[in-house]
PDB file of C-alpha atoms and ligand atoms in Angstrom:
ATOM      1  CA  MET M   1     -60.717  40.450  85.973  1.00 89.00           C
ATOM      2  CA  ILE M   2     -63.254  37.775  86.803  1.00 97.00           C
ATOM      3  CA  LEU M   3     -63.955  36.997  83.110  1.00 97.00           C
ATOM      4  CA  ASP M   4     -60.269  36.243  82.519  1.00 97.00           C
ATOM      5  CA  ASP M   5     -60.278  34.068  85.635  1.00 98.00           C
ATOM      6  CA  ILE M   6     -63.283  32.115  84.283  1.00 97.00           C
ATOM      7  CA  LYS M   7     -61.528  31.704  80.932  1.00 97.00           C
ATOM      8  CA  GLU M   8     -58.344  30.456  82.613  1.00 98.00           C
ATOM      9  CA  SER M   9     -60.221  28.037  84.882  1.00 98.00           C
ATOM     10  CA  VAL M  10     -61.943  26.479  81.828  1.00 96.00           C
ATOM     11  CA  ILE M  11     -58.571  26.103  80.093  1.00 97.00           C
ATOM     12  CA  ARG M  12     -57.176  24.482  83.263  1.00 97.00           C
ATOM     13  CA  GLY M  13     -60.241  22.228  83.417  1.00 97.00           C
ATOM     14  CA  ASP M  14     -61.003  23.270  86.987  1.00 98.00           C
ATOM     15  CA  ALA M  15     -64.756  22.572  87.219  1.00 97.00           C
ATOM     16  CA  LYS M  16     -65.106  23.564  90.888  1.00 98.00           C
ATOM     17  CA  LYS M  17     -63.332  26.896  90.423  1.00 98.00           C
ATOM     18  CA  THR M  18     -65.218  27.648  87.199  1.00 98.00           C
ATOM     19  CA  LYS M  19     -68.554  27.151  88.946  1.00 97.00           C
ATOM     20  CA  GLU M  20     -67.467  29.314  91.905  1.00 98.00           C
ATOM     21  CA  LEU M  21     -66.279  32.112  89.599  1.00 98.00           C
ATOM     22  CA  VAL M  22     -69.442  32.031  87.466  1.00 97.00           C
ATOM     23  CA  ASP M  23     -71.491  32.151  90.664  1.00 98.00           C
ATOM     24  CA  GLN M  24     -69.446  35.150  91.847  1.00 98.00           C
ATOM     25  CA  ALA M  25     -69.799  36.919  88.487  1.00 98.00           C
ATOM     26  CA  ILE M  26     -73.588  36.447  88.573  1.00 97.00           C
ATOM     27  CA  LYS M  27     -73.697  37.858  92.125  1.00 97.00           C
ATOM     28  CA  ASP M  28     -71.552  40.815  90.961  1.00 97.00           C
ATOM     29  CA  ASN M  29     -74.153  41.480  88.237  1.00 96.00           C
ATOM     30  CA  VAL M  30     -71.696  40.882  85.406  1.00 96.00           C
ATOM     31  CA  ASP M  31     -73.606  40.749  82.112  1.00 92.00           C
ATOM     32  CA  VAL M  32     -74.673  37.142  81.378  1.00 90.00           C
ATOM     33  CA  ALA M  33     -73.634  37.398  77.719  1.00 85.00           C
ATOM     34  CA  LYS M  34     -70.166  38.524  78.822  1.00 92.00           C
ATOM     35  CA  ILE M  35     -69.802  35.632  81.263  1.00 94.00           C
ATOM     36  CA  LEU M  36     -70.750  33.284  78.435  1.00 89.00           C
ATOM     37  CA  ASN M  37     -68.777  34.822  75.563  1.00 86.00           C
ATOM     38  CA  GLU M  38     -65.749  36.364  77.257  1.00 93.00           C
ATOM     39  CA  GLY M  39     -65.456  33.733  80.002  1.00 94.00           C
ATOM     40  CA  LEU M  40     -66.656  30.231  79.189  1.00 93.00           C
ATOM     41  CA  ILE M  41     -66.647  30.317  75.367  1.00 88.00           C
ATOM     42  CA  ALA M  42     -63.376  32.248  75.242  1.00 92.00           C
ATOM     43  CA  GLY M  43     -61.810  29.508  77.384  1.00 94.00           C
ATOM     44  CA  MET M  44     -63.093  26.712  75.148  1.00 91.00           C
ATOM     45  CA  ASN M  45     -61.846  28.594  72.068  1.00 88.00           C
ATOM     46  CA  ILE M  46     -58.318  28.530  73.482  1.00 94.00           C
ATOM     47  CA  VAL M  47     -58.734  24.822  74.283  1.00 93.00           C
ATOM     48  CA  GLY M  48     -59.678  24.232  70.618  1.00 87.00           C
ATOM     49  CA  ILE M  49     -56.613  26.130  69.415  1.00 92.00           C
ATOM     50  CA  LYS M  50     -54.333  24.163  71.754  1.00 95.00           C
ATOM     51  CA  PHE M  51     -55.952  20.869  70.679  1.00 91.00           C
ATOM     52  CA  LYS M  52     -55.370  21.692  67.011  1.00 87.00           C
ATOM     53  CA  ALA M  53     -51.747  22.575  67.776  1.00 93.00           C
ATOM     54  CA  ASN M  54     -51.259  19.256  69.648  1.00 94.00           C
ATOM     55  CA  GLU M  55     -50.552  21.151  72.872  1.00 96.00           C
ATOM     56  CA  PHE M  56     -53.701  19.594  74.382  1.00 95.00           C
ATOM     57  CA  TYR M  57     -54.879  16.000  73.952  1.00 94.00           C
ATOM     58  CA  VAL M  58     -58.292  14.329  74.302  1.00 92.00           C
ATOM     59  CA  PRO M  59     -58.285  14.159  78.149  1.00 94.00           C
ATOM     60  CA  GLU M  60     -57.551  17.896  78.514  1.00 95.00           C
ATOM     61  CA  VAL M  61     -60.395  18.725  76.116  1.00 92.00           C
ATOM     62  CA  LEU M  62     -62.821  16.488  78.006  1.00 92.00           C
ATOM     63  CA  ILE M  63     -61.810  18.021  81.335  1.00 95.00           C
ATOM     64  CA  ALA M  64     -62.152  21.570  79.969  1.00 94.00           C
ATOM     65  CA  ALA M  65     -65.597  20.727  78.541  1.00 90.00           C
ATOM     66  CA  ARG M  66     -66.631  19.441  81.970  1.00 93.00           C
ATOM     67  CA  ALA M  67     -65.460  22.722  83.536  1.00 95.00           C
ATOM     68  CA  MET M  68     -67.436  24.690  80.979  1.00 91.00           C
ATOM     69  CA  SER M  69     -70.537  22.562  81.689  1.00 88.00           C
ATOM     70  CA  SER M  70     -70.211  23.230  85.416  1.00 93.00           C
ATOM     71  CA  GLY M  71     -70.412  26.970  84.741  1.00 93.00           C
ATOM     72  CA  MET M  72     -73.219  26.475  82.226  1.00 89.00           C
ATOM     73  CA  THR M  73     -75.463  24.814  84.817  1.00 90.00           C
ATOM     74  CA  LEU M  74     -75.642  28.182  86.624  1.00 95.00           C
ATOM     75  CA  LEU M  75     -75.745  30.280  83.486  1.00 88.00           C
ATOM     76  CA  GLN M  76     -78.283  28.334  81.387  1.00 82.00           C
ATOM     77  CA  PRO M  77     -81.456  29.527  83.184  1.00 87.00           C
ATOM     78  CA  LEU M  78     -80.219  33.134  83.015  1.00 88.00           C
ATOM     79  CA  ILE M  79     -79.359  32.808  79.319  1.00 81.00           C
ATOM     80  CA  GLU M  80     -82.877  31.555  78.613  1.00 77.00           C
ATOM     81  CA  LYS M  81     -84.369  34.350  80.714  1.00 80.00           C
ATOM     82  CA  ALA M  82     -82.259  36.976  78.937  1.00 80.00           C
ATOM     83  CA  GLY M  83     -83.247  35.511  75.543  1.00 79.00           C
ATOM     84  CA  ILE M  84     -79.620  35.244  74.386  1.00 81.00           C
ATOM     85  CA  LYS M  85     -79.596  33.357  71.101  1.00 84.00           C
ATOM     86  CA  SER M  86     -77.089  30.683  70.148  1.00 90.00           C
ATOM     87  CA  ILE M  87     -74.973  31.511  67.095  1.00 93.00           C
ATOM     88  CA  GLY M  88     -76.580  28.642  65.180  1.00 96.00           C
ATOM     89  CA  LYS M  89     -78.495  25.389  65.522  1.00 97.00           C
ATOM     90  CA  VAL M  90     -76.688  22.281  64.357  1.00 98.00           C
ATOM     91  CA  ALA M  91     -76.830  18.491  64.687  1.00 98.00           C
ATOM     92  CA  VAL M  92     -74.153  15.834  64.808  1.00 98.00           C
ATOM     93  CA  GLY M  93     -74.219  12.051  64.818  1.00 98.00           C
ATOM     94  CA  THR M  94     -72.124   8.979  64.170  1.00 98.00           C
ATOM     95  CA  VAL M  95     -73.389   7.288  60.998  1.00 98.00           C
ATOM     96  CA  LYS M  96     -75.475   4.128  60.735  1.00 98.00           C
ATOM     97  CA  GLY M  97     -73.697   0.951  61.821  1.00 98.00           C
ATOM     98  CA  ASP M  98     -70.956   2.855  63.625  1.00 98.00           C
ATOM     99  CA  LEU M  99     -70.708   2.837  67.443  1.00 95.00           C
ATOM    100  CA  HIS M 100     -67.595   5.021  67.873  1.00 94.00           C
ATOM    101  CA  ASP M 101     -68.574   8.197  69.693  1.00 91.00           C
ATOM    102  CA  ILE M 102     -65.516   9.680  71.384  1.00 86.00           C
ATOM    103  CA  GLY M 103     -64.550  11.899  68.427  1.00 89.00           C
ATOM    104  CA  LYS M 104     -68.178  12.829  67.728  1.00 93.00           C
ATOM    105  CA  ASN M 105     -68.639  13.804  71.390  1.00 90.00           C
ATOM    106  CA  LEU M 106     -65.548  16.017  71.222  1.00 86.00           C
ATOM    107  CA  VAL M 107     -66.891  17.752  68.128  1.00 92.00           C
ATOM    108  CA  ALA M 108     -70.271  18.275  69.866  1.00 92.00           C
ATOM    109  CA  MET M 109     -68.526  19.714  72.941  1.00 86.00           C
ATOM    110  CA  MET M 110     -66.371  22.066  70.907  1.00 86.00           C
ATOM    111  CA  TRP M 111     -69.363  23.266  68.910  1.00 92.00           C
ATOM    112  CA  LYS M 112     -71.302  23.869  72.139  1.00 89.00           C
ATOM    113  CA  GLY M 113     -68.229  25.578  73.550  1.00 85.00           C
ATOM    114  CA  ALA M 114     -68.181  27.899  70.537  1.00 88.00           C
ATOM    115  CA  GLY M 115     -71.787  28.966  71.218  1.00 91.00           C
ATOM    116  CA  PHE M 116     -73.810  26.689  68.926  1.00 95.00           C
ATOM    117  CA  GLU M 117     -76.974  24.892  69.994  1.00 94.00           C
ATOM    118  CA  VAL M 118     -76.110  21.262  69.297  1.00 96.00           C
ATOM    119  CA  MET M 119     -78.531  18.382  68.806  1.00 97.00           C
ATOM    120  CA  ASP M 120     -76.506  15.267  69.533  1.00 97.00           C
ATOM    121  CA  LEU M 121     -78.090  12.463  67.511  1.00 98.00           C
ATOM    122  CA  GLY M 122     -75.875   9.815  69.089  1.00 97.00           C
ATOM    123  CA  ILE M 123     -74.377   6.734  67.454  1.00 98.00           C
ATOM    124  CA  ASP M 124     -75.706   4.385  64.741  1.00 98.00           C
ATOM    125  CA  THR M 125     -77.735   7.326  63.412  1.00 98.00           C
ATOM    126  CA  SER M 126     -80.298   6.608  60.716  1.00 98.00           C
ATOM    127  CA  GLU M 127     -80.759   8.816  57.655  1.00 98.00           C
ATOM    128  CA  GLU M 128     -84.246   9.635  58.986  1.00 98.00           C
ATOM    129  CA  LYS M 129     -82.810  11.097  62.190  1.00 98.00           C
ATOM    130  CA  PHE M 130     -80.598  13.498  60.220  1.00 98.00           C
ATOM    131  CA  VAL M 131     -83.554  14.504  58.050  1.00 98.00           C
ATOM    132  CA  GLU M 132     -85.682  15.055  61.156  1.00 98.00           C
ATOM    133  CA  ALA M 133     -82.955  17.263  62.678  1.00 98.00           C
ATOM    134  CA  ILE M 134     -82.950  19.443  59.548  1.00 98.00           C
ATOM    135  CA  LYS M 135     -86.736  19.686  59.688  1.00 98.00           C
ATOM    136  CA  ASN M 136     -86.301  20.749  63.334  1.00 98.00           C
ATOM    137  CA  GLY M 137     -84.115  23.653  62.281  1.00 98.00           C
ATOM    138  CA  ALA M 138     -80.542  22.345  62.063  1.00 98.00           C
ATOM    139  CA  GLN M 139     -78.648  24.733  59.788  1.00 98.00           C
ATOM    140  CA  ALA M 140     -75.771  22.282  59.544  1.00 98.00           C
ATOM    141  CA  VAL M 141     -75.432  18.542  60.108  1.00 98.00           C
ATOM    142  CA  GLY M 142     -72.213  16.769  61.014  1.00 98.00           C
ATOM    143  CA  PHE M 143     -71.516  13.123  60.220  1.00 98.00           C
ATOM    144  CA  SER M 144     -68.808  11.179  62.006  1.00 98.00           C
ATOM    145  CA  ALA M 145     -67.506   7.770  60.896  1.00 98.00           C
ATOM    146  CA  LEU M 146     -64.580   5.719  62.187  1.00 97.00           C
ATOM    147  CA  LEU M 147     -64.919   2.645  59.991  1.00 98.00           C
ATOM    148  CA  THR M 148     -64.137   2.280  56.313  1.00 98.00           C
ATOM    149  CA  THR M 149     -67.241   0.079  56.172  1.00 98.00           C
ATOM    150  CA  THR M 150     -69.577   2.776  57.555  1.00 98.00           C
ATOM    151  CA  MET M 151     -68.175   5.873  55.830  1.00 98.00           C
ATOM    152  CA  PRO M 152     -70.074   5.153  52.547  1.00 97.00           C
ATOM    153  CA  GLY M 153     -73.231   5.710  54.628  1.00 98.00           C
ATOM    154  CA  MET M 154     -72.412   9.441  54.529  1.00 98.00           C
ATOM    155  CA  LYS M 155     -73.178   9.534  50.807  1.00 98.00           C
ATOM    156  CA  ASN M 156     -76.530   7.829  51.453  1.00 98.00           C
ATOM    157  CA  ILE M 157     -77.473  10.486  54.025  1.00 98.00           C
ATOM    158  CA  ILE M 158     -76.673  13.261  51.551  1.00 98.00           C
ATOM    159  CA  GLU M 159     -78.747  11.501  48.878  1.00 98.00           C
ATOM    160  CA  ARG M 160     -81.622  11.147  51.345  1.00 98.00           C
ATOM    161  CA  ILE M 161     -81.409  14.846  52.287  1.00 98.00           C
ATOM    162  CA  LYS M 162     -81.549  15.694  48.555  1.00 98.00           C
ATOM    163  CA  LYS M 163     -84.549  13.400  48.043  1.00 98.00           C
ATOM    164  CA  GLU M 164     -86.390  15.211  50.829  1.00 98.00           C
ATOM    165  CA  GLY M 165     -85.708  18.524  49.033  1.00 98.00           C
ATOM    166  CA  LEU M 166     -83.679  19.832  51.987  1.00 98.00           C
ATOM    167  CA  ARG M 167     -80.162  19.974  50.538  1.00 98.00           C
ATOM    168  CA  ASP M 168     -80.179  23.735  49.946  1.00 97.00           C
ATOM    169  CA  LYS M 169     -81.366  24.358  53.520  1.00 97.00           C
ATOM    170  CA  VAL M 170     -78.417  22.748  55.272  1.00 98.00           C
ATOM    171  CA  LYS M 171     -74.635  22.573  55.295  1.00 98.00           C
ATOM    172  CA  VAL M 172     -73.029  19.145  55.604  1.00 98.00           C
ATOM    173  CA  ILE M 173     -69.729  18.737  57.414  1.00 98.00           C
ATOM    174  CA  ILE M 174     -68.005  15.394  57.806  1.00 98.00           C
ATOM    175  CA  GLY M 175     -65.110  13.930  59.761  1.00 98.00           C
ATOM    176  CA  GLY M 176     -63.606  10.870  61.389  1.00 97.00           C
ATOM    177  CA  ALA M 177     -60.336   8.970  61.130  1.00 96.00           C
ATOM    178  CA  PRO M 178     -60.838   7.470  57.611  1.00 98.00           C
ATOM    179  CA  ILE M 179     -62.376  10.660  56.148  1.00 98.00           C
ATOM    180  CA  THR M 180     -60.440  13.010  53.867  1.00 98.00           C
ATOM    181  CA  GLN M 181     -61.110  16.255  52.040  1.00 98.00           C
ATOM    182  CA  SER M 182     -61.153  14.374  48.747  1.00 98.00           C
ATOM    183  CA  TYR M 183     -63.824  12.016  50.107  1.00 98.00           C
ATOM    184  CA  ALA M 184     -65.866  15.039  51.200  1.00 98.00           C
ATOM    185  CA  ASP M 185     -65.548  16.474  47.686  1.00 98.00           C
ATOM    186  CA  GLU M 186     -66.442  13.124  46.136  1.00 98.00           C
ATOM    187  CA  ILE M 187     -69.728  12.755  48.044  1.00 98.00           C
ATOM    188  CA  GLY M 188     -70.697  16.432  47.830  1.00 98.00           C
ATOM    189  CA  ALA M 189     -70.269  17.426  51.478  1.00 98.00           C
ATOM    190  CA  ASP M 190     -69.810  21.148  52.074  1.00 98.00           C
ATOM    191  CA  GLY M 191     -66.980  20.778  54.557  1.00 98.00           C
ATOM    192  CA  TYR M 192     -64.484  18.435  56.179  1.00 98.00           C
ATOM    193  CA  ALA M 193     -62.551  18.772  59.410  1.00 97.00           C
ATOM    194  CA  PRO M 194     -59.678  16.541  60.522  1.00 93.00           C
ATOM    195  CA  ASP M 195     -60.184  17.287  64.236  1.00 90.00           C
ATOM    196  CA  ALA M 196     -62.629  18.811  66.697  1.00 89.00           C
ATOM    197  CA  GLY M 197     -60.852  22.191  66.818  1.00 83.00           C
ATOM    198  CA  SER M 198     -60.937  22.529  63.024  1.00 91.00           C
ATOM    199  CA  ALA M 199     -64.590  21.443  63.096  1.00 94.00           C
ATOM    200  CA  VAL M 200     -65.387  24.711  64.905  1.00 92.00           C
ATOM    201  CA  ASP M 201     -63.570  26.823  62.295  1.00 93.00           C
ATOM    202  CA  GLU M 202     -65.172  24.894  59.442  1.00 97.00           C
ATOM    203  CA  LEU M 203     -68.686  25.205  60.881  1.00 98.00           C
ATOM    204  CA  LYS M 204     -68.268  28.938  61.511  1.00 97.00           C
ATOM    205  CA  LYS M 205     -67.003  29.362  57.950  1.00 98.00           C
ATOM    206  CA  LEU M 206     -69.893  27.396  56.430  1.00 98.00           C
ATOM    207  CA  LEU M 207     -72.515  29.275  58.450  1.00 98.00           C
ATOM    208  CA  SER M 208     -70.706  32.625  58.067  1.00 97.00           C
ATOM    209  CA  VAL M 209     -70.650  33.382  61.810  1.00 92.00           C
TER     210      VAL M 209
HETATM  211 CO1  B1M U 301     -62.946   0.524  67.034  1.00 92.34          CO
HETATM  212  N1  B1M U 301     -61.947   0.542  65.342  1.00 92.34           N
HETATM  213  N2  B1M U 301     -64.009  -1.002  66.358  1.00 92.34           N
HETATM  214  N3  B1M U 301     -63.756   0.532  68.784  1.00 92.34           N
HETATM  215  N4  B1M U 301     -61.630   1.718  67.541  1.00 92.34           N
HETATM  216  C1  B1M U 301     -60.979   1.620  65.163  1.00 92.34           C
HETATM  217  C2  B1M U 301     -61.611   2.825  64.488  1.00 92.34           C
HETATM  218  C3  B1M U 301     -59.877   0.928  64.250  1.00 92.34           C
HETATM  219  C4  B1M U 301     -59.062   1.894  63.390  1.00 92.34           C
HETATM  220  C5  B1M U 301     -58.953   0.045  65.140  1.00 92.34           C
HETATM  221  C6  B1M U 301     -57.920  -0.727  64.339  1.00 92.34           C
HETATM  222  O1  B1M U 301     -58.206  -1.698  63.779  1.00 92.34           O
HETATM  223  N5  B1M U 301     -56.705  -0.223  64.313  1.00 92.34           N
HETATM  224  C7  B1M U 301     -60.749  -0.047  63.423  1.00 92.34           C
HETATM  225  C8  B1M U 301     -61.288   0.497  62.109  1.00 92.34           C
HETATM  226  C9  B1M U 301     -60.592  -0.098  60.909  1.00 92.34           C
HETATM  227  C10 B1M U 301     -61.174   0.432  59.655  1.00 92.34           C
HETATM  228  O2  B1M U 301     -62.345   0.546  59.451  1.00 92.34           O
HETATM  229  N6  B1M U 301     -60.263   0.743  58.750  1.00 92.34           N
HETATM  230  C11 B1M U 301     -61.831  -0.393  64.426  1.00 92.34           C
HETATM  231  C12 B1M U 301     -62.648  -1.556  64.358  1.00 92.34           C
HETATM  232  C13 B1M U 301     -62.319  -2.546  63.267  1.00 92.34           C
HETATM  233  C14 B1M U 301     -63.696  -1.794  65.267  1.00 92.34           C
HETATM  234  C15 B1M U 301     -64.640  -2.989  65.302  1.00 92.34           C
HETATM  235  C16 B1M U 301     -65.155  -3.472  63.938  1.00 92.34           C
HETATM  236  C17 B1M U 301     -63.902  -4.094  66.068  1.00 92.34           C
HETATM  237  C18 B1M U 301     -64.632  -5.426  66.118  1.00 92.34           C
HETATM  238  O3  B1M U 301     -65.639  -5.541  66.748  1.00 92.34           O
HETATM  239  N7  B1M U 301     -64.071  -6.377  65.391  1.00 92.34           N
HETATM  240  C19 B1M U 301     -65.801  -2.489  66.202  1.00 92.34           C
HETATM  241  C20 B1M U 301     -66.887  -1.793  65.375  1.00 92.34           C
HETATM  242  C21 B1M U 301     -68.071  -1.451  66.198  1.00 92.34           C
HETATM  243  C22 B1M U 301     -69.004  -0.559  65.398  1.00 92.34           C
HETATM  244  O4  B1M U 301     -68.802   0.653  65.380  1.00 92.34           O
HETATM  245  N8  B1M U 301     -69.995  -1.144  64.771  1.00 92.34           N
HETATM  246  C23 B1M U 301     -65.076  -1.482  67.028  1.00 92.34           C
HETATM  247  C24 B1M U 301     -65.463  -1.153  68.324  1.00 92.34           C
HETATM  248  C25 B1M U 301     -64.806  -0.260  69.147  1.00 92.34           C
HETATM  249  C26 B1M U 301     -65.161  -0.015  70.608  1.00 92.34           C
HETATM  250  C27 B1M U 301     -66.662  -0.072  70.894  1.00 92.34           C
HETATM  251  C28 B1M U 301     -64.460  -1.074  71.421  1.00 92.34           C
HETATM  252  C29 B1M U 301     -64.471   1.373  70.891  1.00 92.34           C
HETATM  253  C30 B1M U 301     -65.397   2.595  70.694  1.00 92.34           C
HETATM  254  C31 B1M U 301     -65.864   3.173  72.014  1.00 92.34           C
HETATM  255  C32 B1M U 301     -66.558   4.492  71.810  1.00 92.34           C
HETATM  256  O5  B1M U 301     -66.348   5.228  70.853  1.00 92.34           O
HETATM  257  N9  B1M U 301     -67.397   4.781  72.762  1.00 92.34           N
HETATM  258  C33 B1M U 301     -63.409   1.406  69.780  1.00 92.34           C
HETATM  259  C34 B1M U 301     -62.292   2.271  69.785  1.00 92.34           C
HETATM  260  C35 B1M U 301     -62.082   3.071  71.058  1.00 92.34           C
HETATM  261  C36 B1M U 301     -61.410   2.383  68.690  1.00 92.34           C
HETATM  262  C37 B1M U 301     -60.092   3.175  68.609  1.00 92.34           C
HETATM  263  C38 B1M U 301     -59.072   2.406  69.422  1.00 92.34           C
HETATM  264  C39 B1M U 301     -60.103   4.617  69.068  1.00 92.34           C
HETATM  265  C40 B1M U 301     -61.165   5.499  68.414  1.00 92.34           C
HETATM  266  C41 B1M U 301     -61.215   6.813  69.150  1.00 92.34           C
HETATM  267  O6  B1M U 301     -62.096   7.040  69.960  1.00 92.34           O
HETATM  268  N10 B1M U 301     -60.212   7.680  68.906  1.00 92.34           N
HETATM  269  C42 B1M U 301     -59.783   3.130  67.043  1.00 92.34           C
HETATM  270  C43 B1M U 301     -58.307   2.997  66.715  1.00 92.34           C
HETATM  271  C44 B1M U 301     -57.617   4.328  66.706  1.00 92.34           C
HETATM  272  O7  B1M U 301     -58.148   5.309  66.241  1.00 92.34           O
HETATM  273  N11 B1M U 301     -56.425   4.323  67.212  1.00 92.34           N
HETATM  274  C45 B1M U 301     -60.698   2.072  66.567  1.00 92.34           C
HETATM  275  C46 B1M U 301     -60.099   8.967  69.615  1.00 92.34           C
HETATM  276  C47 B1M U 301     -60.996  10.019  68.956  1.00 92.34           C
HETATM  277  C48 B1M U 301     -60.835  11.342  69.689  1.00 92.34           C
HETATM  278  O8  B1M U 301     -60.563  10.190  67.632  1.00 92.34           O
HETATM  279  O9  B1M U 301     -62.743   9.345  66.699  1.00 92.34           O
HETATM  280  O10 B1M U 301     -60.757   9.831  65.169  1.00 92.34           O
HETATM  281  P1  B1M U 301     -61.541  10.139  66.384  1.00 92.34           P
HETATM  282  O11 B1M U 301     -62.087  11.644  66.274  1.00 92.34           O
HETATM  283  C49 B1M U 301     -61.255  12.724  65.937  1.00 92.34           C
HETATM  284  C50 B1M U 301     -61.204  13.035  64.428  1.00 92.34           C
HETATM  285  O12 B1M U 301     -61.389  11.896  63.632  1.00 92.34           O
HETATM  286  C51 B1M U 301     -62.250  14.079  64.237  1.00 92.34           C
HETATM  287  O13 B1M U 301     -62.227  14.809  65.460  1.00 92.34           O
HETATM  288  C52 B1M U 301     -61.946  13.937  66.537  1.00 92.34           C
HETATM  289  C53 B1M U 301     -61.142  14.695  67.559  1.00 92.34           C
HETATM  290  O14 B1M U 301     -60.048  15.300  67.021  1.00 92.34           O
HETATM  291  N12 B1M U 301     -63.641  13.754  64.012  1.00 92.34           N
HETATM  292  C54 B1M U 301     -64.447  14.651  63.403  1.00 92.34           C
HETATM  293  C55 B1M U 301     -64.386  12.692  64.353  1.00 92.34           C
HETATM  294  N13 B1M U 301     -65.642  12.855  63.975  1.00 92.34           N
HETATM  295  C56 B1M U 301     -65.732  14.063  63.390  1.00 92.34           C
HETATM  296  C57 B1M U 301     -66.815  14.749  62.829  1.00 92.34           C
HETATM  297  C58 B1M U 301     -66.576  16.018  62.287  1.00 92.34           C
HETATM  298  C59 B1M U 301     -65.306  16.564  62.289  1.00 92.34           C
HETATM  299  C60 B1M U 301     -64.232  15.910  62.852  1.00 92.34           C
HETATM  300  O15 B1M U 301     -67.531  16.753  61.755  1.00 92.34           O
HETATM  301  C61 B1M U 301     -68.869  16.378  61.945  1.00 92.34           C
END
């Protein structure tokens, strides 16, 4: 089955093969939603499971995400044409003063891989940028921090979101090496994930998808 082949080629991180198979599936008139959900996204889901189980490490995830992107370049215009909706709109950024982006990028890739529309706010992200993302429709915002000196900034963002009267419109999920569940509880975040694979499960749980 071509959809299984697409899934396997994403898991293997074979960008060339993934693109060829997606191209073939399109030519064979396979339903675009099936190519997306049962091929590309299904592959990235397995990658997330393997990453969580320490069977895959950062390089394998990056390579798989690149394979998925290669298929997406062909699929994206057809998805837009078919009006297929993402399963949710979310934003993620590394907090103010923090330049570490490898973990944040992995989370963004895994969320995209799971079918979310992701606004990547980048590094050194101001409170205003998070607020703007919520005003632009983000149903959840993710904060990443790698430094013990920048993690307190997460509390400030939550306070700012509250001040803007937006707290009940958005779920907040946090992560990064120094972050813990008890810190998430302390600052009033809705969720915490220790790794990019768990970040997918946590986001799906918070948004009930
Ligand atoms: Co920096 N750095 N760094 N650094 N750096 C650390 C974090 C550090 C632990 C190293 C050390 O001292 N042992 C230390 C922090 C100490 C502390 O605060 N307790 C440190 C320091 C001190 C610094 C500087 C201050 C050094 C200096 O200039 N004196 C400086 C700060 C710059 C700044 O941010 N303002 C600095 C700079 C840098 C580089 C620029 C050189 C580079 C970053 C490059 C980049 O990101 N583009 C860098 C790097 C690479 C590291 C280490 C070596 C690796 C970080 C990394 O990418 N890990 C790191 C030491 C270490 O961790 N071994 C270190 C891989 C990545 C996949 O993991 O980001 O944890 P991680 O993400 C995971 C999870 O945490 C989770 O999922 C990811 C995947 O599983 N996760 C989330 C992350 N975000 C999430 C969000 C979620 C959910 C899960 O929901 C939204």
